[in-house]
Amino acid sequence: MAKKVAILGATGSVGTQSLDVARRHGYEIPLLSAHRNVDALERAVREFSPKFVAVTDTTAAKALRVAIADTPCQIFSGEDGLLEAIGKCGDGTTFVNAILGEAGLSPSLAVVEKGERLALANKETLVCAGAHVMARAKEQGAELLPVDSEHSAIFQCLHAGEKREVKRVLLTASGGPFYGKGREELRAVSLADVLRHPTWNMGRKITVDSATMMNKGFEIIEAVHLFGLDEKQIEVLVHRESIIHSAVEYIDNTIIAELSVPDMRACVQYAVDYPNRMMASIAPLDLFSVGSLTFLKADADTFTPLTLAREAVKLGGAMGAVLNAADEVAVQRHLSGEISFLSIFDLLEYTFARMTPYASGEKTYDEIRAYAKEARDIATTYTP
Ligand code: NDP
Ligand code: MG
């Protein structure tokens, strides 16, 4: 029987790669979602004939209703519509969450509450509310499988030993376009420079986050929650070639690493088909053409988001959500030309410091959402 795979955020970078995996492996798609890209969604609906489609932007939902009026596909509109559509998918559905930003959090929770498998690309789910989501997943018997390439690698490497035998995790980072530069050199970088990622082709938001290394900071938080690690057990290893996707060091000082060409389709496929391995959707890795692999230290003094992320873990509560909210605003403001690249760092530090006295310590899910909103407001009005 075909595997049932719902794809949330189907029009994005990870979403379209997920559709490609579905195409190659003949998954059945009960549900597709997007925010407002009606054209891409219409094409996907016509190709994959999902029973349900959810469009979170209500105006776009109306446009899609007209565009696919000749199909039997049922349309759900708005954020609540997406949650309702998730609820309607049958038992045994795997949900790929490739939505961008905090908007992916409540859909993730809806999947977890249903007790189904969540193939998670949306790292913001764990950055914002990792403790809550992991606890609910355990209670509901929902499987949470990472799609983020580093976490997919760590997950695979963890099969080589027991949890108590893990010494630490080596979280690899490409270093982004500005590795080796100091703060002064970052003052003059252009948006085109920022968007020129050396190894991965991704959405614009995460590409900016790779340049500031906020992405790696978020991935530290993600790993802490996913694998129950202490922040100190996670070392960032700059590895410019993006061939080793991360590694686990055991107490016997053996390091197990995962290597493949950088291609998110491998990660989506692994999360959907786990514990099985299916025929590749990606090219084989030719180690002879790679030649050598290099490793460098991360510069957390210049790329301060790395330190902010570790602080967020230590402070707990809503601080991950605060950092994420501030970053969503900062990147948006940078992409629209409103603030410089370096101002992203300043905005993050400012918002983080302002929120620390209130948002640290144990918090409920609702409090986390409220503090995130407050952080968003502070970040929006911040003037460099
Ligand atoms: P994109 O911006 O390319 O795509 C985002 C998707 O989410 C689109 O389908 C978009 O719909 C939808 N979306 C945007 N805003 C909302 C909203 N408010 N409500 C519901 N849906 C929304 O992002 P990426 O694919 O790059 O990233 C997606 C997630 O995967 C992120 O969490 C990212 O960190 C993570 N990730 C991405 C990697 C990559 O290679 N790109 C690698 C590892 C992790 P629409 O097109 O209609 O706007
Ligand atoms: Mg990653």
CSV table of C-alpha atoms and ligand atoms in Angstrom, one decimal:
chain,number,residue,atom,x,y,z
A,1,MET,CA,0.0,0.0,0.0
A,2,ALA,CA,1.2,3.5,-0.8
A,3,LYS,CA,2.5,5.5,2.2
A,4,LYS,CA,0.3,8.4,3.2
A,5,VAL,CA,2.3,11.6,3.5
A,6,ALA,CA,0.8,15.1,4.1
A,7,ILE,CA,3.0,17.9,3.1
A,8,LEU,CA,2.7,21.2,5.0
A,9,GLY,CA,4.5,24.2,3.4
A,10,ALA,CA,4.4,22.3,0.1
A,11,THR,CA,5.3,25.3,-2.1
A,12,GLY,CA,8.6,26.1,-0.3
A,13,SER,CA,12.2,24.9,-0.8
A,14,VAL,CA,11.8,21.8,1.5
A,15,GLY,CA,8.2,21.4,0.5
A,16,THR,CA,8.9,21.1,-3.3
A,17,GLN,CA,11.8,18.7,-2.6
A,18,SER,CA,9.3,16.7,-0.5
A,19,LEU,CA,7.0,16.6,-3.4
A,20,ASP,CA,9.8,15.3,-5.6
A,21,VAL,CA,10.4,12.5,-3.1
A,22,ALA,CA,6.7,11.7,-3.2
A,23,ARG,CA,6.8,11.7,-7.0
A,24,ARG,CA,9.7,9.2,-7.1
A,25,HIS,CA,8.3,6.9,-4.4
A,26,GLY,CA,4.6,7.1,-5.2
A,27,TYR,CA,3.4,8.3,-1.8
A,28,GLU,CA,-0.3,9.0,-1.5
A,29,ILE,CA,-0.8,12.7,-0.5
A,30,PRO,CA,-3.9,13.3,1.6
A,31,LEU,CA,-3.2,16.9,2.3
A,32,LEU,CA,-1.1,19.8,0.9
A,33,SER,CA,-0.7,23.2,2.5
A,34,ALA,CA,0.8,26.6,1.7
A,35,HIS,CA,0.3,30.2,2.7
A,36,ARG,CA,-0.4,32.2,-0.4
A,37,ASN,CA,1.3,30.7,-3.5
A,38,VAL,CA,-1.8,29.8,-5.4
A,39,ASP,CA,-0.2,28.9,-8.7
A,40,ALA,CA,2.3,26.4,-7.2
A,41,LEU,CA,-0.4,24.9,-5.0
A,42,GLU,CA,-2.8,24.5,-8.0
A,43,ARG,CA,-0.1,22.7,-10.0
A,44,ALA,CA,0.6,20.4,-7.0
A,45,VAL,CA,-3.1,19.7,-6.5
A,46,ARG,CA,-3.5,18.8,-10.1
A,47,GLU,CA,-0.4,16.5,-10.0
A,48,PHE,CA,-1.0,14.8,-6.7
A,49,SER,CA,-4.8,14.9,-6.3
A,50,PRO,CA,-4.9,15.4,-2.5
A,51,LYS,CA,-8.2,15.0,-0.8
A,52,PHE,CA,-7.6,18.2,1.2
A,53,VAL,CA,-5.7,21.4,0.6
A,54,ALA,CA,-5.2,24.1,3.3
A,55,VAL,CA,-4.3,27.7,2.5
A,56,THR,CA,-3.5,29.8,5.5
A,57,ASP,CA,-3.9,33.2,3.8
A,58,THR,CA,-7.7,33.6,3.4
A,59,THR,CA,-7.6,35.7,0.3
A,60,ALA,CA,-5.3,33.2,-1.4
A,61,ALA,CA,-7.7,30.4,-0.3
A,62,LYS,CA,-10.5,32.2,-2.2
A,63,ALA,CA,-8.4,32.4,-5.3
A,64,LEU,CA,-7.5,28.7,-5.1
A,65,ARG,CA,-11.2,27.8,-4.7
A,66,VAL,CA,-11.8,29.4,-8.1
A,67,ALA,CA,-8.7,27.9,-9.7
A,68,ILE,CA,-9.4,24.3,-8.7
A,69,ALA,CA,-13.2,24.4,-8.8
A,70,ASP,CA,-13.2,21.6,-11.3
A,71,THR,CA,-11.4,19.2,-8.9
A,72,PRO,CA,-13.0,17.2,-6.0
A,73,CYS,CA,-10.3,18.6,-3.6
A,74,GLN,CA,-11.7,20.1,-0.4
A,75,ILE,CA,-10.2,23.5,0.6
A,76,PHE,CA,-9.6,24.7,4.1
A,77,SER,CA,-8.9,28.3,4.7
A,78,GLY,CA,-6.9,30.2,7.4
A,79,GLU,CA,-4.7,28.9,10.3
A,80,ASP,CA,-7.7,27.2,11.9
A,81,GLY,CA,-8.5,25.6,8.6
A,82,LEU,CA,-5.0,24.1,8.4
A,83,LEU,CA,-5.5,22.6,11.9
A,84,GLU,CA,-8.9,21.2,10.9
A,85,ALA,CA,-7.5,19.6,7.8
A,86,ILE,CA,-4.7,18.0,9.8
A,87,GLY,CA,-7.4,16.5,12.0
A,88,LYS,CA,-9.2,15.1,9.0
A,89,CYS,CA,-6.3,13.1,7.7
A,90,GLY,CA,-6.6,9.4,8.4
A,91,ASP,CA,-4.6,7.3,10.9
A,92,GLY,CA,-1.2,6.3,9.8
A,93,THR,CA,-0.5,9.5,7.9
A,94,THR,CA,3.0,11.0,8.2
A,95,PHE,CA,3.1,14.8,8.2
A,96,VAL,CA,6.1,16.6,6.7
A,97,ASN,CA,6.1,20.0,8.3
A,98,ALA,CA,8.1,22.3,6.0
A,99,ILE,CA,6.3,25.5,7.0
A,100,LEU,CA,8.5,28.5,7.6
A,101,GLY,CA,8.7,30.2,11.1
A,102,GLU,CA,6.6,30.1,14.2
A,103,ALA,CA,3.6,29.6,12.0
A,104,GLY,CA,4.7,25.9,11.9
A,105,LEU,CA,4.3,25.5,15.7
A,106,SER,CA,0.6,24.9,16.1
A,107,PRO,CA,0.4,22.6,13.0
A,108,SER,CA,3.2,20.5,14.6
A,109,LEU,CA,1.3,20.3,17.9
A,110,ALA,CA,-1.9,19.3,16.0
A,111,VAL,CA,0.0,16.4,14.5
A,112,VAL,CA,1.6,15.4,17.8
A,113,GLU,CA,-1.8,15.6,19.6
A,114,LYS,CA,-3.1,13.2,16.9
A,115,GLY,CA,-0.3,10.8,17.8
A,116,GLU,CA,1.0,10.6,14.2
A,117,ARG,CA,4.5,10.7,12.8
A,118,LEU,CA,5.9,14.2,12.4
A,119,ALA,CA,8.8,14.6,9.9
A,120,LEU,CA,10.0,17.9,11.1
A,121,ALA,CA,11.8,20.5,8.9
A,122,ASN,CA,10.2,23.3,10.8
A,123,LYS,CA,12.9,23.7,13.5
A,124,GLU,CA,11.0,26.7,15.0
A,125,THR,CA,8.6,24.2,16.5
A,126,LEU,CA,11.4,23.0,18.8
A,127,VAL,CA,13.2,26.4,19.1
A,128,CYS,CA,10.0,28.0,20.4
A,129,ALA,CA,8.4,25.3,22.5
A,130,GLY,CA,10.7,22.3,22.5
A,131,ALA,CA,10.1,21.1,26.0
A,132,HIS,CA,6.3,21.3,25.6
A,133,VAL,CA,6.2,19.6,22.2
A,134,MET,CA,8.6,16.8,23.2
A,135,ALA,CA,6.5,16.1,26.3
A,136,ARG,CA,3.3,16.0,24.4
A,137,ALA,CA,4.8,13.8,21.8
A,138,LYS,CA,5.8,11.3,24.5
A,139,GLU,CA,2.4,11.4,26.1
A,140,GLN,CA,0.6,10.9,22.8
A,141,GLY,CA,2.9,8.3,21.3
A,142,ALA,CA,3.7,10.6,18.4
A,143,GLU,CA,7.0,9.9,16.6
A,144,LEU,CA,9.1,13.0,15.9
A,145,LEU,CA,11.7,12.5,13.1
A,146,PRO,CA,14.1,15.3,12.2
A,147,VAL,CA,14.3,16.5,8.6
A,148,ASP,CA,16.9,19.2,9.3
A,149,SER,CA,20.0,17.6,7.7
A,150,GLU,CA,22.2,17.9,10.8
A,151,HIS,CA,19.6,16.4,13.1
A,152,SER,CA,18.8,13.7,10.6
A,153,ALA,CA,22.5,12.8,10.6
A,154,ILE,CA,22.7,12.9,14.4
A,155,PHE,CA,19.6,10.7,14.6
A,156,GLN,CA,21.2,8.2,12.2
A,157,CYS,CA,24.6,8.3,14.1
A,158,LEU,CA,22.7,7.6,17.4
A,159,HIS,CA,21.9,4.2,16.1
A,160,ALA,CA,25.5,3.1,16.7
A,161,GLY,CA,25.3,3.2,20.5
A,162,GLU,CA,23.1,3.8,23.6
A,163,LYS,CA,22.0,7.2,24.8
A,164,ARG,CA,24.1,6.8,28.0
A,165,GLU,CA,27.2,6.1,25.9
A,166,VAL,CA,27.0,9.5,24.0
A,167,LYS,CA,29.7,11.9,25.0
A,168,ARG,CA,28.9,14.7,22.6
A,169,VAL,CA,27.5,15.8,19.3
A,170,LEU,CA,29.5,17.5,16.6
A,171,LEU,CA,27.0,19.8,14.8
A,172,THR,CA,28.5,20.7,11.4
A,173,ALA,CA,28.0,24.1,9.9
A,174,SER,CA,29.0,25.3,6.4
A,175,GLY,CA,29.9,28.6,8.1
A,176,GLY,CA,27.9,30.5,5.5
A,177,PRO,CA,29.2,33.1,3.1
A,178,PHE,CA,31.1,35.1,5.7
A,179,TYR,CA,33.2,32.6,7.6
A,180,GLY,CA,36.5,34.1,8.7
A,181,LYS,CA,35.3,37.7,8.5
A,182,GLY,CA,35.4,39.9,11.6
A,183,ARG,CA,32.7,42.4,12.7
A,184,GLU,CA,34.1,45.3,10.8
A,185,GLU,CA,34.2,43.4,7.5
A,186,LEU,CA,30.5,42.5,7.9
A,187,ARG,CA,29.6,46.2,8.0
A,188,ALA,CA,29.7,46.6,4.2
A,189,VAL,CA,28.2,43.3,3.0
A,190,SER,CA,25.3,43.5,0.5
A,191,LEU,CA,22.1,41.5,0.4
A,192,ALA,CA,23.4,39.7,-2.7
A,193,ASP,CA,26.4,38.6,-0.7
A,194,VAL,CA,24.2,37.4,2.2
A,195,LEU,CA,22.0,35.3,-0.1
A,196,ARG,CA,25.0,33.6,-1.8
A,197,HIS,CA,25.2,30.4,0.3
A,198,PRO,CA,28.3,28.3,-0.5
A,199,THR,CA,26.7,24.8,-0.4
A,200,TRP,CA,23.0,24.7,0.1
A,201,ASN,CA,20.2,26.0,-2.0
A,202,MET,CA,17.4,27.0,0.5
A,203,GLY,CA,14.6,29.5,1.2
A,204,ARG,CA,15.7,33.1,1.7
A,205,LYS,CA,15.0,33.3,5.5
A,206,ILE,CA,17.2,30.3,6.4
A,207,THR,CA,19.9,31.5,3.9
A,208,VAL,CA,20.1,34.8,5.9
A,209,ASP,CA,20.1,32.8,9.1
A,210,SER,CA,23.0,30.8,7.8
A,211,ALA,CA,25.0,34.0,7.1
A,212,THR,CA,24.4,35.2,10.7
A,213,MET,CA,24.8,31.7,12.1
A,214,MET,CA,21.5,32.1,13.8
A,215,ASN,CA,20.5,29.0,11.9
A,216,LYS,CA,23.2,27.0,13.7
A,217,GLY,CA,22.2,28.6,17.0
A,218,PHE,CA,18.6,27.4,16.4
A,219,GLU,CA,20.0,24.0,15.5
A,220,ILE,CA,21.7,23.8,18.9
A,221,ILE,CA,18.4,24.4,20.6
A,222,GLU,CA,16.7,21.9,18.3
A,223,ALA,CA,19.3,19.2,19.1
A,224,VAL,CA,19.0,19.8,22.9
A,225,HIS,CA,15.2,19.1,22.7
A,226,LEU,CA,15.2,16.3,20.1
A,227,PHE,CA,18.0,14.2,21.7
A,228,GLY,CA,17.8,15.3,25.4
A,229,LEU,CA,21.3,16.7,25.4
A,230,ASP,CA,22.9,19.4,27.5
A,231,GLU,CA,23.9,22.5,25.5
A,232,LYS,CA,27.5,21.9,26.5
A,233,GLN,CA,27.5,18.5,24.8
A,234,ILE,CA,27.0,20.2,21.4
A,235,GLU,CA,30.1,21.5,19.6
A,236,VAL,CA,29.7,23.4,16.4
A,237,LEU,CA,32.2,22.3,13.8
A,238,VAL,CA,32.6,24.5,10.7
A,239,HIS,CA,32.9,22.1,7.8
A,240,ARG,CA,32.9,24.1,4.6
A,241,GLU,CA,32.3,21.2,2.2
A,242,SER,CA,28.9,20.2,3.7
A,243,ILE,CA,29.6,16.5,3.2
A,244,ILE,CA,29.6,15.4,6.8
A,245,HIS,CA,26.1,16.4,8.0
A,246,SER,CA,27.0,15.9,11.7
A,247,ALA,CA,28.6,13.3,14.0
A,248,VAL,CA,28.2,11.7,17.4
A,249,GLU,CA,31.2,11.1,19.7
A,250,TYR,CA,30.8,8.2,22.1
A,251,ILE,CA,32.4,7.6,25.5
A,252,ASP,CA,34.9,5.3,23.9
A,253,ASN,CA,36.1,8.2,21.8
A,254,THR,CA,34.7,6.7,18.6
A,255,ILE,CA,33.1,9.3,16.3
A,256,ILE,CA,30.3,8.1,14.0
A,257,ALA,CA,29.5,10.5,11.2
A,258,GLU,CA,26.9,10.6,8.4
A,259,LEU,CA,28.1,11.6,4.9
A,260,SER,CA,26.2,12.3,1.7
A,261,VAL,CA,25.8,15.0,-1.0
A,262,PRO,CA,24.0,18.0,0.5
A,263,ASP,CA,20.4,17.4,-0.7
A,264,MET,CA,17.3,17.7,1.6
A,265,ARG,CA,15.5,15.0,-0.3
A,266,ALA,CA,17.6,12.4,1.5
A,267,CYS,CA,16.5,13.8,4.8
A,268,VAL,CA,12.8,14.0,3.9
A,269,GLN,CA,12.9,10.4,2.6
A,270,TYR,CA,14.7,9.0,5.6
A,271,ALA,CA,12.2,10.6,8.0
A,272,VAL,CA,9.2,9.3,6.1
A,273,ASP,CA,10.5,5.8,5.5
A,274,TYR,CA,12.3,5.2,8.8
A,275,PRO,CA,13.2,2.5,9.9
A,276,ASN,CA,13.6,1.4,6.3
A,277,ARG,CA,16.0,2.8,3.7
A,278,MET,CA,14.5,3.1,0.3
A,279,MET,CA,16.2,3.6,-3.1
A,280,ALA,CA,18.0,7.0,-3.3
A,281,SER,CA,16.3,10.2,-4.4
A,282,ILE,CA,19.8,11.9,-4.4
A,283,ALA,CA,23.1,11.5,-6.3
A,284,PRO,CA,25.7,9.2,-4.9
A,285,LEU,CA,28.6,10.8,-3.0
A,286,ASP,CA,31.9,10.5,-4.9
A,287,LEU,CA,34.6,10.9,-2.2
A,288,PHE,CA,37.4,10.9,-4.8
A,289,SER,CA,36.0,14.1,-6.3
A,290,VAL,CA,35.5,15.6,-2.8
A,291,GLY,CA,39.2,14.9,-2.1
A,292,SER,CA,39.5,16.3,1.4
A,293,LEU,CA,37.3,17.3,4.3
A,294,THR,CA,38.2,20.3,6.5
A,295,PHE,CA,37.2,21.3,10.0
A,296,LEU,CA,37.4,24.8,11.6
A,297,LYS,CA,36.3,26.5,14.8
A,298,ALA,CA,33.2,28.6,14.8
A,299,ASP,CA,33.7,32.3,15.8
A,300,ALA,CA,31.0,33.0,18.4
A,301,ASP,CA,32.6,36.3,19.3
A,302,THR,CA,31.7,37.7,15.8
A,303,PHE,CA,28.6,35.5,15.1
A,304,THR,CA,26.9,36.4,18.4
A,305,PRO,CA,23.6,34.5,17.6
A,306,LEU,CA,25.5,31.3,18.4
A,307,THR,CA,26.0,32.6,22.0
A,308,LEU,CA,22.4,33.9,22.2
A,309,ALA,CA,21.1,30.5,21.4
A,310,ARG,CA,23.1,28.8,24.1
A,311,GLU,CA,21.9,31.5,26.5
A,312,ALA,CA,18.3,30.9,25.5
A,313,VAL,CA,18.7,27.2,26.4
A,314,LYS,CA,20.2,28.1,29.8
A,315,LEU,CA,17.5,30.7,30.6
A,316,GLY,CA,14.7,28.4,29.4
A,317,GLY,CA,11.0,29.3,29.3
A,318,ALA,CA,10.1,31.5,26.4
A,319,MET,CA,13.6,32.6,25.5
A,320,GLY,CA,13.9,30.3,22.4
A,321,ALA,CA,10.6,31.7,21.2
A,322,VAL,CA,11.8,35.3,21.9
A,323,LEU,CA,15.0,34.7,19.9
A,324,ASN,CA,13.0,33.2,17.1
A,325,ALA,CA,10.4,36.0,17.0
A,326,ALA,CA,13.1,38.7,17.0
A,327,ASP,CA,15.0,36.9,14.2
A,328,GLU,CA,11.9,36.5,12.1
A,329,VAL,CA,11.4,40.3,12.3
A,330,ALA,CA,15.1,41.1,11.9
A,331,VAL,CA,15.5,39.0,8.7
A,332,GLN,CA,12.3,40.4,7.2
A,333,ARG,CA,13.5,43.9,7.9
A,334,HIS,CA,16.9,43.1,6.4
A,335,LEU,CA,15.4,41.5,3.3
A,336,SER,CA,13.2,44.5,2.7
A,337,GLY,CA,16.3,46.8,2.9
A,338,GLU,CA,15.3,48.5,6.1
A,339,ILE,CA,18.2,47.4,8.3
A,340,SER,CA,21.8,46.4,7.6
A,341,PHE,CA,23.2,42.9,8.0
A,342,LEU,CA,25.0,43.9,11.2
A,343,SER,CA,21.8,45.5,12.6
A,344,ILE,CA,20.4,41.9,12.7
A,345,PHE,CA,22.9,41.1,15.4
A,346,ASP,CA,22.1,44.3,17.3
A,347,LEU,CA,18.4,43.8,17.1
A,348,LEU,CA,18.6,40.2,18.4
A,349,GLU,CA,20.8,41.2,21.3
A,350,TYR,CA,18.6,44.2,22.2
A,351,THR,CA,15.3,42.2,22.1
A,352,PHE,CA,16.9,39.3,23.9
A,353,ALA,CA,18.2,41.5,26.8
A,354,ARG,CA,14.9,43.4,27.0
A,355,MET,CA,12.9,40.1,27.3
A,356,THR,CA,15.2,38.1,29.6
A,357,PRO,CA,13.8,39.3,32.9
A,358,TYR,CA,10.2,38.3,31.9
A,359,ALA,CA,10.5,35.4,29.6
A,360,SER,CA,13.1,33.2,31.3
A,361,GLY,CA,12.3,30.2,33.6
A,362,GLU,CA,9.4,27.8,33.4
A,363,LYS,CA,6.5,29.0,31.2
A,364,THR,CA,3.3,27.5,29.9
A,365,TYR,CA,2.6,27.1,26.2
A,366,ASP,CA,0.3,30.1,26.2
A,367,GLU,CA,2.8,32.2,28.0
A,368,ILE,CA,5.5,31.3,25.4
A,369,ARG,CA,3.2,32.4,22.6
A,370,ALA,CA,2.5,35.7,24.4
A,371,TYR,CA,6.2,36.4,25.0
A,372,ALA,CA,7.0,35.7,21.4
A,373,LYS,CA,4.4,38.2,20.4
A,374,GLU,CA,5.9,40.8,22.7
A,375,ALA,CA,9.4,40.1,21.4
A,376,ARG,CA,8.0,40.6,17.8
A,377,ASP,CA,6.7,44.0,18.8
A,378,ILE,CA,10.0,45.1,20.4
A,379,ALA,CA,11.9,43.9,17.3
A,380,THR,CA,9.6,45.7,15.0
A,381,THR,CA,10.0,49.1,16.7
A,382,TYR,CA,13.8,48.7,17.3
A,383,THR,CA,15.8,51.5,15.6
A,384,PRO,CA,19.5,50.8,14.9
B,1,NDP,P1,10.4,28.5,2.2
B,1,NDP,O1,10.3,30.0,2.5
B,1,NDP,O2,11.0,28.1,0.9
B,1,NDP,O3,8.9,27.9,2.2
B,1,NDP,C1,8.1,28.1,3.3
B,1,NDP,C2,6.8,27.3,3.2
B,1,NDP,O4,5.9,27.7,4.3
B,1,NDP,C3,6.0,27.7,1.9
B,1,NDP,O5,5.2,26.6,1.5
B,1,NDP,C4,5.1,28.8,2.4
B,1,NDP,O6,3.9,29.0,1.6
B,1,NDP,C5,4.7,28.3,3.8
B,1,NDP,N1,4.4,29.4,4.7
B,1,NDP,C6,5.1,30.6,4.8
B,1,NDP,N2,4.5,31.4,5.8
B,1,NDP,C7,3.5,30.6,6.3
B,1,NDP,C8,2.5,30.9,7.3
B,1,NDP,N3,2.4,32.0,7.9
B,1,NDP,N4,1.6,29.9,7.5
B,1,NDP,C9,1.6,28.7,6.9
B,1,NDP,N5,2.5,28.4,5.9
B,1,NDP,C10,3.4,29.4,5.6
B,1,NDP,O7,11.1,27.9,3.4
B,1,NDP,P2,12.1,26.6,3.5
B,1,NDP,O8,11.6,25.5,2.7
B,1,NDP,O9,13.5,27.1,3.2
B,1,NDP,O10,12.1,26.3,5.0
B,1,NDP,C11,11.0,25.7,5.6
B,1,NDP,C12,11.4,25.1,7.0
B,1,NDP,O11,12.4,24.1,6.9
B,1,NDP,C13,12.0,26.2,7.9
B,1,NDP,O12,11.6,25.9,9.2
B,1,NDP,C14,13.5,26.0,7.7
B,1,NDP,O13,14.2,26.4,8.9
B,1,NDP,C15,13.5,24.5,7.6
B,1,NDP,N6,14.7,24.0,6.9
B,1,NDP,C16,14.9,24.3,5.6
B,1,NDP,C17,16.0,23.9,4.8
B,1,NDP,C18,16.2,24.2,3.4
B,1,NDP,O14,17.0,23.6,2.7
B,1,NDP,N7,15.4,25.1,2.8
B,1,NDP,C19,17.0,23.0,5.5
B,1,NDP,C20,16.7,22.6,6.8
B,1,NDP,C21,15.6,23.1,7.5
B,1,NDP,P3,3.9,30.1,0.4
B,1,NDP,O15,4.9,29.6,-0.6
B,1,NDP,O16,2.5,30.0,-0.1
B,1,NDP,O17,4.2,31.4,1.0
B,2,MG,MG,20.3,22.4,9.0
